[in-house]
Coordinates of C-alpha atoms in Angstrom, one line a residue:
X1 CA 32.3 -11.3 -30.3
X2 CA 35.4 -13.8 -30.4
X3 CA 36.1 -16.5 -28.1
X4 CA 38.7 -14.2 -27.0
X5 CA 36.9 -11.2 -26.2
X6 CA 34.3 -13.7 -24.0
X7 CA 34.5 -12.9 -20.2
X8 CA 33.6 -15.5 -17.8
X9 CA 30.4 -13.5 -16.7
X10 CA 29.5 -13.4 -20.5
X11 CA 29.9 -17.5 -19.8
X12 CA 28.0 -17.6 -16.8
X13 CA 24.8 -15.7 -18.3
X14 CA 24.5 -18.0 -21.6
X15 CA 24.4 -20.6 -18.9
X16 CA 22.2 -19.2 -16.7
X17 CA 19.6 -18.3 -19.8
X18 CA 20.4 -21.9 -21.1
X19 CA 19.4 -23.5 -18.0
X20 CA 16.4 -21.4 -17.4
X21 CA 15.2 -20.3 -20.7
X22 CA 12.2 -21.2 -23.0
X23 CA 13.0 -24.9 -23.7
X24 CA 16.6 -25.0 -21.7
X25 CA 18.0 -28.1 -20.8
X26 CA 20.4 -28.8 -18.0
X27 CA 24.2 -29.6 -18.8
X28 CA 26.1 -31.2 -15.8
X29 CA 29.4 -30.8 -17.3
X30 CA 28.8 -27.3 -17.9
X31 CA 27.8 -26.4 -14.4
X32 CA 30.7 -28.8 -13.0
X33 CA 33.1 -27.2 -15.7
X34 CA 32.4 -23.6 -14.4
X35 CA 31.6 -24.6 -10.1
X36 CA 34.0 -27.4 -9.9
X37 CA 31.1 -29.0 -7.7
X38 CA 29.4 -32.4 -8.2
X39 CA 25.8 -31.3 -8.8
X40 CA 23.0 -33.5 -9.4
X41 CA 20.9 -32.4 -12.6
X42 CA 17.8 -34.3 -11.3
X43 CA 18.0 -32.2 -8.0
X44 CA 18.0 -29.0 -10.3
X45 CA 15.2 -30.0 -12.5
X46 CA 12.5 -29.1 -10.1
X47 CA 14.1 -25.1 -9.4
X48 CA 14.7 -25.4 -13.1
X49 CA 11.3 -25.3 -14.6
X50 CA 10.0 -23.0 -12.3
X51 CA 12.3 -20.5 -13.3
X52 CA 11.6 -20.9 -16.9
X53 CA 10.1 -17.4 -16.9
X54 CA 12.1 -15.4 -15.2
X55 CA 14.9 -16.2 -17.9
X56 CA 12.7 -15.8 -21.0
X57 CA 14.9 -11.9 -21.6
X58 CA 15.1 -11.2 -18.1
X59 CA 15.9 -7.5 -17.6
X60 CA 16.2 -7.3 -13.6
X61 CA 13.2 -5.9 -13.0
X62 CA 9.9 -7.5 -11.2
X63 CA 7.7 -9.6 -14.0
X64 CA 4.8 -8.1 -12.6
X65 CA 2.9 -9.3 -15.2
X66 CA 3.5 -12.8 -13.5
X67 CA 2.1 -11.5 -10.2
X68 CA -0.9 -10.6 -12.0
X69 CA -1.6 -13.6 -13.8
X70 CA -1.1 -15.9 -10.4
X71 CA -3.9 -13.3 -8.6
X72 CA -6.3 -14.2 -11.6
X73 CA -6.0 -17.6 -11.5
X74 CA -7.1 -17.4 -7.6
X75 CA -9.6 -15.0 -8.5
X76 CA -11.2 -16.8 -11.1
X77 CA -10.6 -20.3 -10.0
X78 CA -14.6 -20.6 -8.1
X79 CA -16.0 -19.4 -11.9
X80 CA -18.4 -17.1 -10.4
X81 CA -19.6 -14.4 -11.9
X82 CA -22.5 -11.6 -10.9
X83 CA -25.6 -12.3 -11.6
X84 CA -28.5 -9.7 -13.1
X85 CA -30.5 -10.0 -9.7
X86 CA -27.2 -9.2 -8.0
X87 CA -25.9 -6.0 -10.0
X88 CA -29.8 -4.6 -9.9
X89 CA -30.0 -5.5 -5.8
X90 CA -26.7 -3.8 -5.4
X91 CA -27.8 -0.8 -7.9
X92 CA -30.4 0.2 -5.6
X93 CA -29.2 0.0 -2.9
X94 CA -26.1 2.1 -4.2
X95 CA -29.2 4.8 -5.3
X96 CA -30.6 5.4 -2.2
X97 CA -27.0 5.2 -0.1
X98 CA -26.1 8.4 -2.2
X99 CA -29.5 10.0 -1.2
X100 CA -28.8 9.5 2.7
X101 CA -25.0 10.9 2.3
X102 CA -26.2 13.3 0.6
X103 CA -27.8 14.7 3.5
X104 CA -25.1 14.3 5.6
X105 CA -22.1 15.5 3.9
X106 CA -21.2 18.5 1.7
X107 CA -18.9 16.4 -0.2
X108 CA -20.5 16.0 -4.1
X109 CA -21.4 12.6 -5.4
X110 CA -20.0 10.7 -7.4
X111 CA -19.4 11.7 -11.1
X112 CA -20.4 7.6 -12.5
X113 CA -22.5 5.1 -10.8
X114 CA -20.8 2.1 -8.4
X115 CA -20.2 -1.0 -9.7
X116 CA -20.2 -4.7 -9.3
X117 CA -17.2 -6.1 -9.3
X118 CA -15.9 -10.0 -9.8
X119 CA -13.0 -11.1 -8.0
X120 CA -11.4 -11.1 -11.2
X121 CA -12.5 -7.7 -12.1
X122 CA -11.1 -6.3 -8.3
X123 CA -7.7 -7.7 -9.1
X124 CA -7.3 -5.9 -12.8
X125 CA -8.9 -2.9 -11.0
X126 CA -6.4 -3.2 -8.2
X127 CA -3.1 -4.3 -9.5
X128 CA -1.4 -0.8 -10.9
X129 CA -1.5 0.3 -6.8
X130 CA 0.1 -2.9 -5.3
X131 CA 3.0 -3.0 -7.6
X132 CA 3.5 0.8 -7.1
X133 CA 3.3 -0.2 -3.0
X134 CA 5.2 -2.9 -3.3
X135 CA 8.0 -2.4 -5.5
X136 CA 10.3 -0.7 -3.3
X137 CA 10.3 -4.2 -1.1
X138 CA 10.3 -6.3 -4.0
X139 CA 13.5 -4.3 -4.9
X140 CA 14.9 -4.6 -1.5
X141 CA 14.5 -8.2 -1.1
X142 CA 15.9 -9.2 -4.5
X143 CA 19.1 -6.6 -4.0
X144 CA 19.7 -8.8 -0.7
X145 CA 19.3 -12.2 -2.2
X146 CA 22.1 -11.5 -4.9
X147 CA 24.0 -10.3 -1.7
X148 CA 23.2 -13.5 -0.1
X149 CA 23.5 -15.5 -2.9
X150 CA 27.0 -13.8 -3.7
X151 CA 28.6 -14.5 0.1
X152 CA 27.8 -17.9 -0.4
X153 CA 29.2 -19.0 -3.3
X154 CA 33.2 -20.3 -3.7
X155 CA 35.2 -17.9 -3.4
X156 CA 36.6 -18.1 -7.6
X157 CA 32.5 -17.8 -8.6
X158 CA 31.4 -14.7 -6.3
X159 CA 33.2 -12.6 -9.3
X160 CA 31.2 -14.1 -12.4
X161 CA 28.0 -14.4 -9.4
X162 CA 28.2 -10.2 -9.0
X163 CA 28.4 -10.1 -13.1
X164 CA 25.5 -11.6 -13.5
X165 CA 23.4 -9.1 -11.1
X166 CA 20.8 -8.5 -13.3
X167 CA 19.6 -12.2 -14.4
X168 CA 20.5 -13.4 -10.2
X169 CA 18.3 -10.5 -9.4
X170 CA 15.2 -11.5 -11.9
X171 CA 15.1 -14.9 -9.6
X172 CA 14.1 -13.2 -5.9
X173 CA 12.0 -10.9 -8.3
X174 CA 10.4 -13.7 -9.7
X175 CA 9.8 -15.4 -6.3
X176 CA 8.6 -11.9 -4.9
X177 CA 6.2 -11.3 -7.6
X178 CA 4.7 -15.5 -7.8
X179 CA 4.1 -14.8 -4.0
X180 CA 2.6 -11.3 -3.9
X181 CA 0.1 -12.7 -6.8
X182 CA -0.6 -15.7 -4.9
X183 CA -1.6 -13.2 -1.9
X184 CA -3.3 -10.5 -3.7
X185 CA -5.3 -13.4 -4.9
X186 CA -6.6 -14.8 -2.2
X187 CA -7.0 -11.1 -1.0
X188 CA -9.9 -11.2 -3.5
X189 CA -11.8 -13.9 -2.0
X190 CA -12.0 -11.7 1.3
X191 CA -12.6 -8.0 -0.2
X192 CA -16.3 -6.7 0.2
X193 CA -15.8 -3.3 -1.8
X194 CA -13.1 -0.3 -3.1
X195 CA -12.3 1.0 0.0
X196 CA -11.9 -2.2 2.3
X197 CA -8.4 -2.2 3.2
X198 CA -8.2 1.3 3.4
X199 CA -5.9 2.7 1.1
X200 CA -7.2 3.9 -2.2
X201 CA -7.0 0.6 -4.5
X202 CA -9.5 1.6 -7.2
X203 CA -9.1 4.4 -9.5
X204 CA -9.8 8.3 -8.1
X205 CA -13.8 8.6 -8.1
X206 CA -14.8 4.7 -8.1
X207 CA -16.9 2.9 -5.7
X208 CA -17.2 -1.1 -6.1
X209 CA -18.3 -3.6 -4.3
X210 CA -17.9 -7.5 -4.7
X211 CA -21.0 -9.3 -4.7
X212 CA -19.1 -13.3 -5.0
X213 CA -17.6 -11.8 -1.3
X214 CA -20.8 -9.5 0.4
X215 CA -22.7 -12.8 1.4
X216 CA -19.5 -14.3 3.2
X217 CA -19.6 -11.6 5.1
X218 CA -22.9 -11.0 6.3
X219 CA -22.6 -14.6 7.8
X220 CA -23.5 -15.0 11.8
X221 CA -24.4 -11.9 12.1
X222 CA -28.1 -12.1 11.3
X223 CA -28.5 -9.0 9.8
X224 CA -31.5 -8.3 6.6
X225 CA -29.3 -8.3 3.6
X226 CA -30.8 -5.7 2.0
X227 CA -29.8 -3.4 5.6
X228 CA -26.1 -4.7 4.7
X229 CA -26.2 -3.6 1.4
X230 CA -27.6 -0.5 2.6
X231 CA -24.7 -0.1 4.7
X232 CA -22.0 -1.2 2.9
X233 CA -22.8 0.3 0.0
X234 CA -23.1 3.7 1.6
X235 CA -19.7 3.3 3.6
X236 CA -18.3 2.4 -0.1
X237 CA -19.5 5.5 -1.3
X238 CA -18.2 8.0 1.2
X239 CA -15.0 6.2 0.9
X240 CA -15.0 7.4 -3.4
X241 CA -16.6 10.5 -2.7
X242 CA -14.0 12.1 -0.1
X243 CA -11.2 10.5 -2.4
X244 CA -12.7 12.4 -5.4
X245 CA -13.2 15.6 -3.5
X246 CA -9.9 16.0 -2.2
X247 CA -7.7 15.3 -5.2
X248 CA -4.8 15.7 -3.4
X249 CA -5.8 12.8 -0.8
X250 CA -4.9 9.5 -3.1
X251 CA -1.0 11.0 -4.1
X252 CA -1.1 12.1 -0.4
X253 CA -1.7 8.3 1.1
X254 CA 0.1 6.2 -1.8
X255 CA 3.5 8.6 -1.6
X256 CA 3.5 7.9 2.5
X257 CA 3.0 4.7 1.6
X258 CA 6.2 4.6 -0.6
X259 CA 8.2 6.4 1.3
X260 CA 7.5 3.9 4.4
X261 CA 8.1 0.9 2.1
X262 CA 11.2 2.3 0.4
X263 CA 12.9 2.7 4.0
X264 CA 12.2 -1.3 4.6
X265 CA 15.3 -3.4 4.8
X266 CA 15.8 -7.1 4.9
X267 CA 17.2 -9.4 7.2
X268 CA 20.3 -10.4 5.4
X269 CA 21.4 -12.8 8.2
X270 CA 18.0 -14.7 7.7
X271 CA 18.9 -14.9 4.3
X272 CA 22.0 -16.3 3.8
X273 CA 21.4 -18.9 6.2
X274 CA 18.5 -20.1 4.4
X275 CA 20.4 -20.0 1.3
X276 CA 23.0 -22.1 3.4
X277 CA 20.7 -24.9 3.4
X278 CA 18.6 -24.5 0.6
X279 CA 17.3 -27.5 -0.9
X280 CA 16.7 -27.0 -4.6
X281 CA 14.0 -29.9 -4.6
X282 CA 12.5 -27.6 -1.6
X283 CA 11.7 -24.2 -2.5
X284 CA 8.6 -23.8 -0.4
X285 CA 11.3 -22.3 2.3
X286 CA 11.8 -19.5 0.8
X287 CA 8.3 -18.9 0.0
X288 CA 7.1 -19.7 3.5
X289 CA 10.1 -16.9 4.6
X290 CA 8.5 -14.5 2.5
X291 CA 5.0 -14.9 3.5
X292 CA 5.7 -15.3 7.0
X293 CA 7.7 -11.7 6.8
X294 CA 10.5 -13.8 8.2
X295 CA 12.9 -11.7 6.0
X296 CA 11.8 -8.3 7.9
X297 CA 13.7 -7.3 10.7
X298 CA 12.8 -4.9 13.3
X299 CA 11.6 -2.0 12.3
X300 CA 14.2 1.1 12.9
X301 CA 13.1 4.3 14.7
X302 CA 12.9 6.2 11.7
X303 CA 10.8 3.4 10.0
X304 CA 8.2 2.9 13.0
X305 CA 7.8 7.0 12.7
X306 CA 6.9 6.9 8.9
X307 CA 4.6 4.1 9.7
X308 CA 3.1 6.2 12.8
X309 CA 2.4 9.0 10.1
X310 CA 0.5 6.5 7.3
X311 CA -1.4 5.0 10.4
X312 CA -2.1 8.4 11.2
X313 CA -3.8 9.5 7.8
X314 CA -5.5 6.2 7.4
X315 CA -7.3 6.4 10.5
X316 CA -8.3 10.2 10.2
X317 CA -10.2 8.9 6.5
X318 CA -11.8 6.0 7.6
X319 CA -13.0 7.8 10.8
X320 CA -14.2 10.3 8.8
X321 CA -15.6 7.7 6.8
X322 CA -17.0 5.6 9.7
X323 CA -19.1 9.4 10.8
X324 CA -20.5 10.4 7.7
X325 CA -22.0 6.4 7.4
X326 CA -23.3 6.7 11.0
X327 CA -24.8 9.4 10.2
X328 CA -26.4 8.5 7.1
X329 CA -27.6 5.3 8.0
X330 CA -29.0 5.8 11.0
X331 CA -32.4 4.4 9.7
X332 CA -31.4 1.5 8.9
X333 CA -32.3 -0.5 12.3
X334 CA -29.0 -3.0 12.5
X335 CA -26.9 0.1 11.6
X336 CA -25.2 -0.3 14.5
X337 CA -24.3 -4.1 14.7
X338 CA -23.4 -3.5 10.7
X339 CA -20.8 -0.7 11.8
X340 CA -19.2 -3.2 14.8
X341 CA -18.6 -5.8 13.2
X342 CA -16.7 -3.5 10.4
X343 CA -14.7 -2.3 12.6
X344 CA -13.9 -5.8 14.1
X345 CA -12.9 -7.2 10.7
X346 CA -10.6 -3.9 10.4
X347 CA -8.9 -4.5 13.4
X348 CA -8.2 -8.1 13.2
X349 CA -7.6 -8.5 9.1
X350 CA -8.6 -12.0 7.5
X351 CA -5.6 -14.3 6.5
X352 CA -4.8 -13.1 3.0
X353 CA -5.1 -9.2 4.4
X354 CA -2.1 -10.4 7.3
X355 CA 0.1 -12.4 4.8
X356 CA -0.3 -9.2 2.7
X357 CA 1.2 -7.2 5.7
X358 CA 4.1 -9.9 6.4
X359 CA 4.7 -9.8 2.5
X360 CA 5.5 -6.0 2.5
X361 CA 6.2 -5.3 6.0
X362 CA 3.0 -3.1 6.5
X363 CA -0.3 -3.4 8.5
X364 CA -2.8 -1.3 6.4
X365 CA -5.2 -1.8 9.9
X366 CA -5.4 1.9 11.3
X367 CA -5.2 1.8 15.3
X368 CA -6.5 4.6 16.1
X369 CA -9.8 4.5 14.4
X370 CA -11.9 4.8 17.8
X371 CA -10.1 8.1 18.6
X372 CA -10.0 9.3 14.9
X373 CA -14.1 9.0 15.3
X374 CA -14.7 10.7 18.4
X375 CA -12.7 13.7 17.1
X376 CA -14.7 13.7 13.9
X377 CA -17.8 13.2 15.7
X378 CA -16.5 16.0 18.6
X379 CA -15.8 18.4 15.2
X380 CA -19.7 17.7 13.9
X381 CA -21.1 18.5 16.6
X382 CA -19.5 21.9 17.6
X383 CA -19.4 23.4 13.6
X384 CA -21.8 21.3 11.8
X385 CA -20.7 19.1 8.8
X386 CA -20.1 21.6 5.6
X387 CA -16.9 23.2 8.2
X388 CA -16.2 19.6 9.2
X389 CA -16.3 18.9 5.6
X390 CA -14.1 22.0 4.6
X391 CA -11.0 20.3 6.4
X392 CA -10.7 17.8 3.5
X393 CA -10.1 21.3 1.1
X394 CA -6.0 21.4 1.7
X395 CA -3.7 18.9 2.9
X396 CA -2.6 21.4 5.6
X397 CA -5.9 21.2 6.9
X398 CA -5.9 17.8 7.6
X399 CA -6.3 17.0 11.2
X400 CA -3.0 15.8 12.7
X401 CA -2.3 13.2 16.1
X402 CA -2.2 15.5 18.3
X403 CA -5.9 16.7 16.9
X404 CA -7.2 13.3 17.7
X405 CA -5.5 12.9 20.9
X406 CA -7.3 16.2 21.8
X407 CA -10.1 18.3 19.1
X408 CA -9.9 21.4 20.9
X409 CA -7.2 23.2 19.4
X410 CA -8.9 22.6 16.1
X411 CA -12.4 22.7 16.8
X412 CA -11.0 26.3 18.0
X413 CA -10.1 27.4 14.8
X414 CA -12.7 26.4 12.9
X415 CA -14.7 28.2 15.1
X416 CA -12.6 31.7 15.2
X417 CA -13.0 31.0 11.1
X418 CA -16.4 30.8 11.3
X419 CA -16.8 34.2 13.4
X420 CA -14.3 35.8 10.5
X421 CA -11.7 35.8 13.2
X422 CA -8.0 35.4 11.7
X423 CA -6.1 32.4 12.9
X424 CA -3.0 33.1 15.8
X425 CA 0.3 33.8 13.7
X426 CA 3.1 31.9 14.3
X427 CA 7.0 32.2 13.1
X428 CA 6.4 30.2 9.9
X429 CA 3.7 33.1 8.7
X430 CA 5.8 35.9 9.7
X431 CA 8.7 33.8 7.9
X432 CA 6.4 32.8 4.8
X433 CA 5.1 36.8 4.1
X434 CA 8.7 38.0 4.5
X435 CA 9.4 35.4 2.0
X436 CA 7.0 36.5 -0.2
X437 CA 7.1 40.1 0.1
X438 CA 11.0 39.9 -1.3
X439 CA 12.6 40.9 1.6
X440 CA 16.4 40.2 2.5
X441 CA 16.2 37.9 5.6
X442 CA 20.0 38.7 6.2
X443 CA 18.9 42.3 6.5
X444 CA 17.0 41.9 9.4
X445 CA 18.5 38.7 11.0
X446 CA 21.9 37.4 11.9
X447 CA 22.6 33.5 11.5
X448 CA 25.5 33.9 13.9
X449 CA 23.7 34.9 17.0
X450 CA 20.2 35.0 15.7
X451 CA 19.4 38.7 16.8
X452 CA 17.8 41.5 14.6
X453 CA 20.3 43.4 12.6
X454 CA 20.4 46.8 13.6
X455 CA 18.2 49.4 11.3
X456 CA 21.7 51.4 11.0
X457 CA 24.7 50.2 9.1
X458 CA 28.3 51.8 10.0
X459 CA 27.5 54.1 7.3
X460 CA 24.1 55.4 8.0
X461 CA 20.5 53.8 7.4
X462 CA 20.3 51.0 5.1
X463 CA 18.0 51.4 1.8
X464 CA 14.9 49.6 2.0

């Protein structure tokens, strides 16, 4: 390519990967040349180096990579490890927690044994499932910083600015990613096992727990710690085992999940006036904004609904989950204490767990896990667990709000089932075997005024 054929946004991006690439060094007649602004190098130099990744072939897209390597270094930075004594205590008492549940559920154990897991180990383990959850806000926010960052610069630039989308857009990726490893790191330090914040983070038919974590937890609550393990590792295991039984389950939570995160916007006000007063020698604003979830407005009708419906699935698992435990551990003396102060820690979060929430806009905390319980416990007791169990089959089985606002209806059918009674038709059977069966539906039905077609046409019957 000639001089000649170079564009001022070809200019601008051999500046830009200049000034942030492998070994670039700052040229204040170049940036003065193309901004016509008096810009102090020094000032820069901070921004500079901490960019130097996110130039090194940027492609637009979110060095997740970097995310993953920031969670490590948190992870890893007490150098703990498990100990022998510590995998075998934890191997037991994973042993004789799948005896219990056994007993208690119809749902098959696990196809590999449980596992001890190191902070560093829960993060590698983890990380394929919070980039797929947070993408779509990682890709939001980034898309409304170039916006930002566009509407703020001189008017002659915004032109060369919007040419260079793809490198602008690998800096709020960069920031988004450094952050959401930051966070997912210090998530580790708080994690007892696989299924602790809810959604499924380990892969389908896994059950961990984290040993560096289980004796934070069992602080000031002066509880045996072999009962705790007992406990824990049985609620671990019911967790795996119903997300191995119904395979449908982990696509089921992680594509709600999605779709609620793909429907976040940001606050683009928020943005560009903290781009109006950035201070390059500052950056921990923007950080601080992202964290905070300062950069998340209100959410819309539409996006409290979707966030209704996750909430809703999350809490019919982990009451299912919560059951199945209480009734498997309900030798174990302190099983209720155990089983309290769960459910307080689910309902509050620890730090890292709410930052996580403000990061991506989402609480992964079900509220109604109290009610989701009593229906589960109200469906044992009237058709015993292998029917309770059976719900878990099909995804249009799964209990829905208005279940756990009131069992009855369902606890109904399960019991009309049971007798070999067939379930009440309604329109969307009749509409499904027509359907099926190949017949015309503008044969028998009229979209104008919605009444059945008449059996005779003008010209006599009409072949069926």
């Amino acid at each position: 390519m000639t001089d000649e054929d170079r564009s001022p946004e070809d200019d601008f991006q051999d500046l830009l990967r200049q000034l942030f690439g492998a070994g670039g060094q700052i040229d204040p007649e170049q940036i003065q040349k193309l901004t016509g602004m008096n810009i102090d190098p020094t000032m820069l130099a901070g921004l500079m180096q901490q960019m130097q990744g996110a130039f090194a072939g940027a492609d637009g897209g979110i060095p997740w990579d970097s995310a993953r390597t920031a969670a490590l270094h948190i992870a890893n930075q007490d150098g703990l490890s498990v100990t022998s004594g510590q995998r075998a205590d934890l191997d037991q008492a994973f042993a004789l927690a799948d005896l219990w549940l056994s007993g208690v559920t119809s749902i098959s154990a696990l196809a590999q044994p449980a596992r001890s897991l190191t902070r560093g180990d829960w993060v590698e383990q983890t990380m394929p499932v919070w980039q797929e959850a947070a993408e779509p806000v990682a890709t939001s926010i980034t898309d409304a910083l170039l916006d930002a960052l566009g509407q703020q610069a001189p008017e002659e630039m915004r032109g060369v600015v919007e040419g260079a989308g793809r490198i602008m857009r690998s800096v709020g990726g960069s920031l988004f990613a450094a952050q959401l490893g930051q966070v997912i790191g210090r998530l580790s330090k708080e994690v007892v096992s696989g299924g602790d914040v809810g959604i499924p983070l380990l892969p389908v038919g896994e059950a961990a727990i984290l040993p560096q974590n289980f004796a934070d937890f069992g602080q000031g609550l002066e509880v045996p710690e072999d009962q705790l393990a007992l406990y824990l590792a049985t609620r671990e295991l019911a967790h795996a085992r119903l997300f191995r039984h119904a395979k449908w389950l982990h696509l089921h939570v992680l594509s709600q999940l999605t779709d609620y995160a793909r429907g976040l916007e940001v606050d683009t006000s928020a943005l560009e006036s903290m781009a109006d007063r950035f201070d390059p020698e500052n950056p921990e604003e923007l950080r601080a904004a992202l964290e905070s979830g300062a950069l998340m407005p209100p959410r819309s009708e539409a996006q409290q609904a979707a966030l209704t419906r996750l909430e809703n699935v999350l809490a019919v698992i982990e009451g299912w989950v919560e059951v199945v435990t209480e009734e498997a551990t309900q030798r174990l003396p302190d099983a209720g204490r155990i089983a309290e102060a769960v459910r307080r820690r689910r309902a509050v979060g620890g730090p890292a767990e709410r930052a996580l929430g403000a990061l991506v806009g989402l609480e992964l905390r079900p509220r109604r896990l109290r009610e989701a319980g009593a229906m589960w416990r109200a469906i044992t007791a009237a058709v015993g667990a292998e029917a309770r169990d059976g719900l878990w089959d099909y995804p249009d089985l799964l209990p829905t709000p208005e279940d756990i606002d009131d069992p009855t209806a369902i606890i109904g059918r399960l019991q009309a089932a049971a007798r070999g009674e067939a379930a009440p038709r309604d329109e969307m059977d009749d509409a499904l075997e027509r359907l099926l069966s190949g017949e015309d539906f503008t044969d028998t039905d009229d979209p104008a005024d919605g009444s059945a077609g008449d059996a005779e046409g003008p010209e006599g019957p009409r072949p069926v």
